[in-house]
Tab-separated table of C-alpha atoms in Angstrom:
chain	number	residue	atom	x	y	z
A	1463	UNK	CA	-12.245	-2.760	-114.415
A	1464	UNK	CA	-11.508	-0.348	-117.254
A	1465	UNK	CA	-10.423	2.867	-115.551
A	1466	UNK	CA	-9.591	6.370	-116.710
A	1467	UNK	CA	-7.096	8.142	-114.444
A	1468	UNK	CA	-7.095	11.933	-114.845
A	1469	UNK	CA	-4.163	13.366	-112.918
A	1470	UNK	CA	-1.736	16.166	-113.827
A	1471	UNK	CA	0.892	15.176	-111.249
A	1472	UNK	CA	3.005	12.880	-113.418
A	1473	UNK	CA	4.800	11.183	-110.528
A	1474	UNK	CA	1.540	10.381	-108.758
A	1475	UNK	CA	-0.036	9.253	-112.034
A	1476	UNK	CA	2.841	6.840	-112.755
A	1477	UNK	CA	2.636	5.368	-109.256
A	1478	UNK	CA	-1.137	4.945	-109.417
A	1479	UNK	CA	-1.022	3.367	-112.867
A	1480	UNK	CA	1.551	0.824	-111.694
A	1481	UNK	CA	-0.496	-0.100	-108.621
A	1482	UNK	CA	-3.800	-0.229	-110.484
A	1483	UNK	CA	-2.395	-2.402	-113.264
A	1484	UNK	CA	-0.809	-4.676	-110.675
A	1485	UNK	CA	-4.372	-5.103	-109.372
A	1486	UNK	CA	-5.356	-6.217	-112.899
A	1487	UNK	CA	-7.231	-3.079	-113.938
A	1488	UNK	CA	-7.015	-1.753	-117.488
A	1489	UNK	CA	-5.937	1.880	-117.106
A	1490	UNK	CA	-5.988	4.803	-119.531
A	1491	UNK	CA	-4.295	8.013	-118.406
A	1492	UNK	CA	-4.905	11.697	-119.117
A	1493	UNK	CA	-2.937	14.614	-117.723
A	1494	UNK	CA	-5.560	17.284	-118.417
A	1495	UNK	CA	-9.260	17.696	-118.955
A	1496	UNK	CA	-9.141	17.952	-122.745
A	1497	UNK	CA	-7.232	14.701	-123.093
A	1498	UNK	CA	-9.631	13.056	-120.659
A	1499	UNK	CA	-12.637	14.070	-122.743
A	1500	UNK	CA	-10.984	12.709	-125.888
A	1501	UNK	CA	-10.402	9.373	-124.152
A	1502	UNK	CA	-13.985	9.270	-122.906
A	1503	UNK	CA	-15.216	9.858	-126.468
A	1504	UNK	CA	-13.044	7.085	-127.933
A	1505	UNK	CA	-13.828	4.630	-125.119
A	1506	UNK	CA	-17.344	4.281	-126.552
A	1507	UNK	CA	-18.958	3.471	-123.220
A	1508	UNK	CA	-16.392	0.874	-122.128
A	1509	UNK	CA	-15.134	2.797	-119.080
A	1510	UNK	CA	-16.187	1.391	-115.715
A	1511	UNK	CA	-14.894	4.259	-113.591
A	1512	UNK	CA	-12.945	7.501	-113.678
A	1513	UNK	CA	-10.422	8.581	-111.042
A	1514	UNK	CA	-10.489	12.344	-111.384
A	1515	UNK	CA	-8.308	15.065	-109.889
A	1516	UNK	CA	-10.640	18.051	-109.622
A	1517	UNK	CA	-7.758	20.572	-109.778
A	1518	UNK	CA	-6.648	20.187	-113.402
A	1519	UNK	CA	-4.573	22.775	-115.301
A	1520	UNK	CA	-7.096	23.444	-118.069
A	1521	UNK	CA	-10.395	22.908	-116.267
A	1522	UNK	CA	-11.508	24.642	-113.099
A	1523	UNK	CA	-12.990	21.411	-111.790
A	1524	UNK	CA	-15.728	21.061	-109.252
A	1525	UNK	CA	-15.870	23.652	-106.502
A	1526	UNK	CA	-16.086	20.955	-103.844
A	1527	UNK	CA	-15.524	21.825	-100.235
A	1528	UNK	CA	-16.439	18.542	-98.632
A	1529	UNK	CA	-17.381	14.939	-99.249
A	1530	UNK	CA	-21.123	15.551	-99.441
A	1531	UNK	CA	-20.716	18.275	-102.055
A	1532	UNK	CA	-18.600	15.928	-104.138
A	1533	UNK	CA	-21.201	13.177	-104.048
A	1534	UNK	CA	-24.012	15.614	-104.822
A	1535	UNK	CA	-22.070	16.754	-107.894
A	1536	UNK	CA	-22.274	13.264	-109.366
A	1537	UNK	CA	-19.221	11.415	-108.037
A	1538	UNK	CA	-19.631	7.867	-106.690
A	1539	UNK	CA	-17.007	8.461	-104.056
A	1540	UNK	CA	-14.526	11.088	-102.934
A	1541	UNK	CA	-11.009	10.957	-101.499
A	1542	UNK	CA	-8.989	13.874	-100.174
A	1543	UNK	CA	-5.265	13.958	-100.972
A	1544	UNK	CA	-3.054	12.558	-99.665
A	1545	UNK	CA	-4.768	9.183	-99.514
A	1546	UNK	CA	-3.636	5.601	-98.957
A	1547	UNK	CA	-3.711	3.393	-102.055
A	1548	UNK	CA	-5.303	0.591	-100.025
A	1549	UNK	CA	-8.310	2.833	-99.414
A	1550	UNK	CA	-8.622	3.683	-103.104
A	1551	UNK	CA	-8.321	-0.013	-104.014
A	1552	UNK	CA	-11.027	-0.968	-101.507
A	1553	UNK	CA	-13.417	1.640	-102.900
A	1554	UNK	CA	-12.753	0.468	-106.452
A	1555	UNK	CA	-13.492	-3.112	-105.403
A	1556	UNK	CA	-16.799	-1.926	-103.947
A	1557	UNK	CA	-17.628	-0.128	-107.195
A	1558	UNK	CA	-16.594	-3.232	-109.116
A	1559	UNK	CA	-18.909	-5.445	-107.083
A	1560	UNK	CA	-21.812	-3.106	-107.767
A	1561	UNK	CA	-20.973	-2.992	-111.463
A	1562	UNK	CA	-20.599	-6.777	-111.679
A	1563	UNK	CA	-23.948	-7.246	-109.973
A	1564	UNK	CA	-25.537	-4.813	-112.400
A	1565	UNK	CA	-23.910	-6.483	-115.402
A	1566	UNK	CA	-25.039	-9.914	-114.183
A	1567	UNK	CA	-28.601	-8.652	-114.066
A	1568	UNK	CA	-28.211	-7.515	-117.689
A	1569	UNK	CA	-26.461	-10.700	-118.798
A	1570	UNK	CA	-22.867	-9.600	-118.186
A	1571	UNK	CA	-20.374	-7.635	-120.286
A	1572	UNK	CA	-18.664	-9.403	-123.149
A	1573	UNK	CA	-16.302	-8.223	-125.856
A	1574	UNK	CA	-16.872	-10.089	-129.108
A	1575	UNK	CA	-14.969	-10.175	-132.387
A	1576	UNK	CA	-15.812	-12.943	-134.815
A	1577	UNK	CA	-15.868	-16.188	-132.834
A	1578	UNK	CA	-13.628	-14.734	-130.091
A	1579	UNK	CA	-15.508	-13.827	-126.902
A	1580	UNK	CA	-13.886	-12.197	-123.868
A	1581	UNK	CA	-16.071	-12.289	-120.761
A	1582	UNK	CA	-14.905	-9.548	-118.405
A	1583	UNK	CA	-16.525	-10.616	-115.097
A	1584	UNK	CA	-15.113	-14.155	-115.294
A	1585	UNK	CA	-11.947	-13.167	-117.199
A	1586	UNK	CA	-12.504	-16.068	-119.607
A	1587	UNK	CA	-11.816	-16.122	-123.341
A	1588	UNK	CA	-13.488	-18.560	-125.697
A	1589	UNK	CA	-12.862	-19.391	-129.344
A	1590	UNK	CA	-15.738	-21.076	-131.186
A	1591	UNK	CA	-17.274	-21.714	-127.777
A	1592	UNK	CA	-14.188	-23.450	-126.365
A	1593	UNK	CA	-12.191	-21.789	-123.592
A	1594	UNK	CA	-8.592	-20.924	-124.420
A	1595	UNK	CA	-5.890	-20.363	-121.827
A	1596	UNK	CA	-4.243	-16.947	-121.942
A	1597	UNK	CA	-1.552	-15.545	-119.716
A	1598	UNK	CA	-2.303	-12.361	-117.784
A	1599	UNK	CA	-0.374	-10.322	-120.347
A	1600	UNK	CA	-2.032	-11.991	-123.323
A	1601	UNK	CA	-5.451	-11.335	-121.779
A	1602	UNK	CA	-4.638	-7.647	-121.216
A	1603	UNK	CA	-3.398	-7.233	-124.787
A	1604	UNK	CA	-6.423	-8.976	-126.275
A	1605	UNK	CA	-8.769	-6.883	-124.126
A	1606	UNK	CA	-7.093	-3.705	-125.393
A	1607	UNK	CA	-7.485	-4.808	-129.020
A	1608	UNK	CA	-11.104	-5.865	-128.518
A	1609	UNK	CA	-11.962	-2.483	-127.014
A	1610	UNK	CA	-10.685	-0.755	-130.161
A	1611	UNK	CA	-11.929	-2.794	-133.154
A	1612	UNK	CA	-10.837	-1.398	-136.488
A	1613	UNK	CA	-8.533	1.167	-134.904
A	1614	UNK	CA	-4.790	1.112	-135.482
A	1615	UNK	CA	-2.947	1.057	-132.148
A	1616	UNK	CA	0.714	1.988	-132.130
A	1617	UNK	CA	3.316	-0.057	-130.294
A	1618	UNK	CA	3.615	2.695	-127.680
A	1619	UNK	CA	-0.165	2.799	-127.156
A	1620	UNK	CA	-0.270	-0.945	-126.604
A	1621	UNK	CA	2.637	-0.792	-124.171
A	1622	UNK	CA	0.976	2.044	-122.269
A	1623	UNK	CA	-2.466	0.427	-122.095
A	1624	UNK	CA	-1.710	-3.276	-121.724
A	1625	UNK	CA	1.579	-3.464	-119.802
A	1626	UNK	CA	2.062	-2.571	-116.128
A	1627	UNK	CA	4.233	0.464	-115.468
A	1628	UNK	CA	7.768	-0.709	-114.723
A	1629	UNK	CA	7.294	-4.105	-116.393
A	1630	UNK	CA	10.441	-5.705	-117.795
A	1631	UNK	CA	10.305	-5.109	-121.538
A	1632	UNK	CA	12.387	-6.194	-124.479
A	1633	UNK	CA	12.564	-4.210	-127.747
A	1634	UNK	CA	10.090	-6.621	-129.342
A	1635	UNK	CA	7.735	-7.299	-126.403
A	1636	UNK	CA	4.642	-6.216	-128.344
A	1637	UNK	CA	5.604	-8.254	-131.397
A	1638	UNK	CA	6.207	-11.361	-129.284
A	1639	UNK	CA	2.826	-11.177	-127.552
A	1640	UNK	CA	1.005	-10.372	-130.783
A	1641	UNK	CA	2.541	-13.602	-132.139
A	1642	UNK	CA	1.403	-15.529	-129.050
A	1643	UNK	CA	-2.143	-14.197	-129.439
A	1644	UNK	CA	-2.326	-14.966	-133.150
A	1645	UNK	CA	-1.204	-18.525	-132.444
A	1646	UNK	CA	-3.687	-19.089	-129.613
A	1647	UNK	CA	-6.568	-17.535	-131.539
A	1648	UNK	CA	-6.094	-20.011	-134.367
A	1649	UNK	CA	-8.116	-19.186	-137.485
A	1650	UNK	CA	-9.229	-15.919	-135.877
A	1651	UNK	CA	-5.625	-14.842	-135.333
A	1652	UNK	CA	-5.577	-13.324	-138.809
A	1653	UNK	CA	-7.934	-10.639	-137.503
A	1654	UNK	CA	-4.924	-9.075	-135.770
A	1655	UNK	CA	-3.455	-7.150	-138.677
A	1656	UNK	CA	-0.044	-5.528	-138.903
A	1657	UNK	CA	-0.120	-1.975	-140.244
A	1658	UNK	CA	3.454	-1.602	-141.391
A	1659	UNK	CA	5.332	1.224	-139.734
A	1660	UNK	CA	2.345	2.162	-137.556
A	1661	UNK	CA	1.136	-0.650	-135.307
A	1662	UNK	CA	-1.610	-3.248	-135.091
A	1663	UNK	CA	-5.335	-3.349	-135.756
A	1664	UNK	CA	-8.005	-5.871	-134.816
A	1665	UNK	CA	-10.188	-6.202	-137.889
A	1666	UNK	CA	-13.901	-5.698	-137.282
A	1667	UNK	CA	-14.890	-7.321	-140.560
């Protein structure tokens, strides 16, 4: 799932991001309401769920006193801090099953660029109709690029969005995996463009 975590406690946010990415979610993070709204705007409808702390520094949040009030205000589910990660993970899986069922009824969710197709429910990538084998990290990086066609993503953005927190990194980790992707994508690999001194962009031409 593509998740947006909105949490101003940086230690808790780092821990949750690591656990969520270990569970193979794509996670964007915001530390305040304004940043969260910016991320929602740029996500262009690709978010599957938002994990929201209602007590943010710049937004009063929902005046929720109990679980029922939270659900009536529009939330799918509600957890009171402190909570066990296993419980959060189980509730996300339940949301994911509902979303997958809904997507299946609509034909599924796919990210497409040229002849590259990434099917999210099955986690399969095809090139010219033929499946290509990607590692977990290559898949996460390609998914990040496909969600942001035409947009230049800096090295730091790619590390933050596509790599698990605490992952072992080398100074050229992004460059290495960009090279792997270009090679595996064959003739479509040229769509991953280097913007010198800035980062990388997946062409939407």
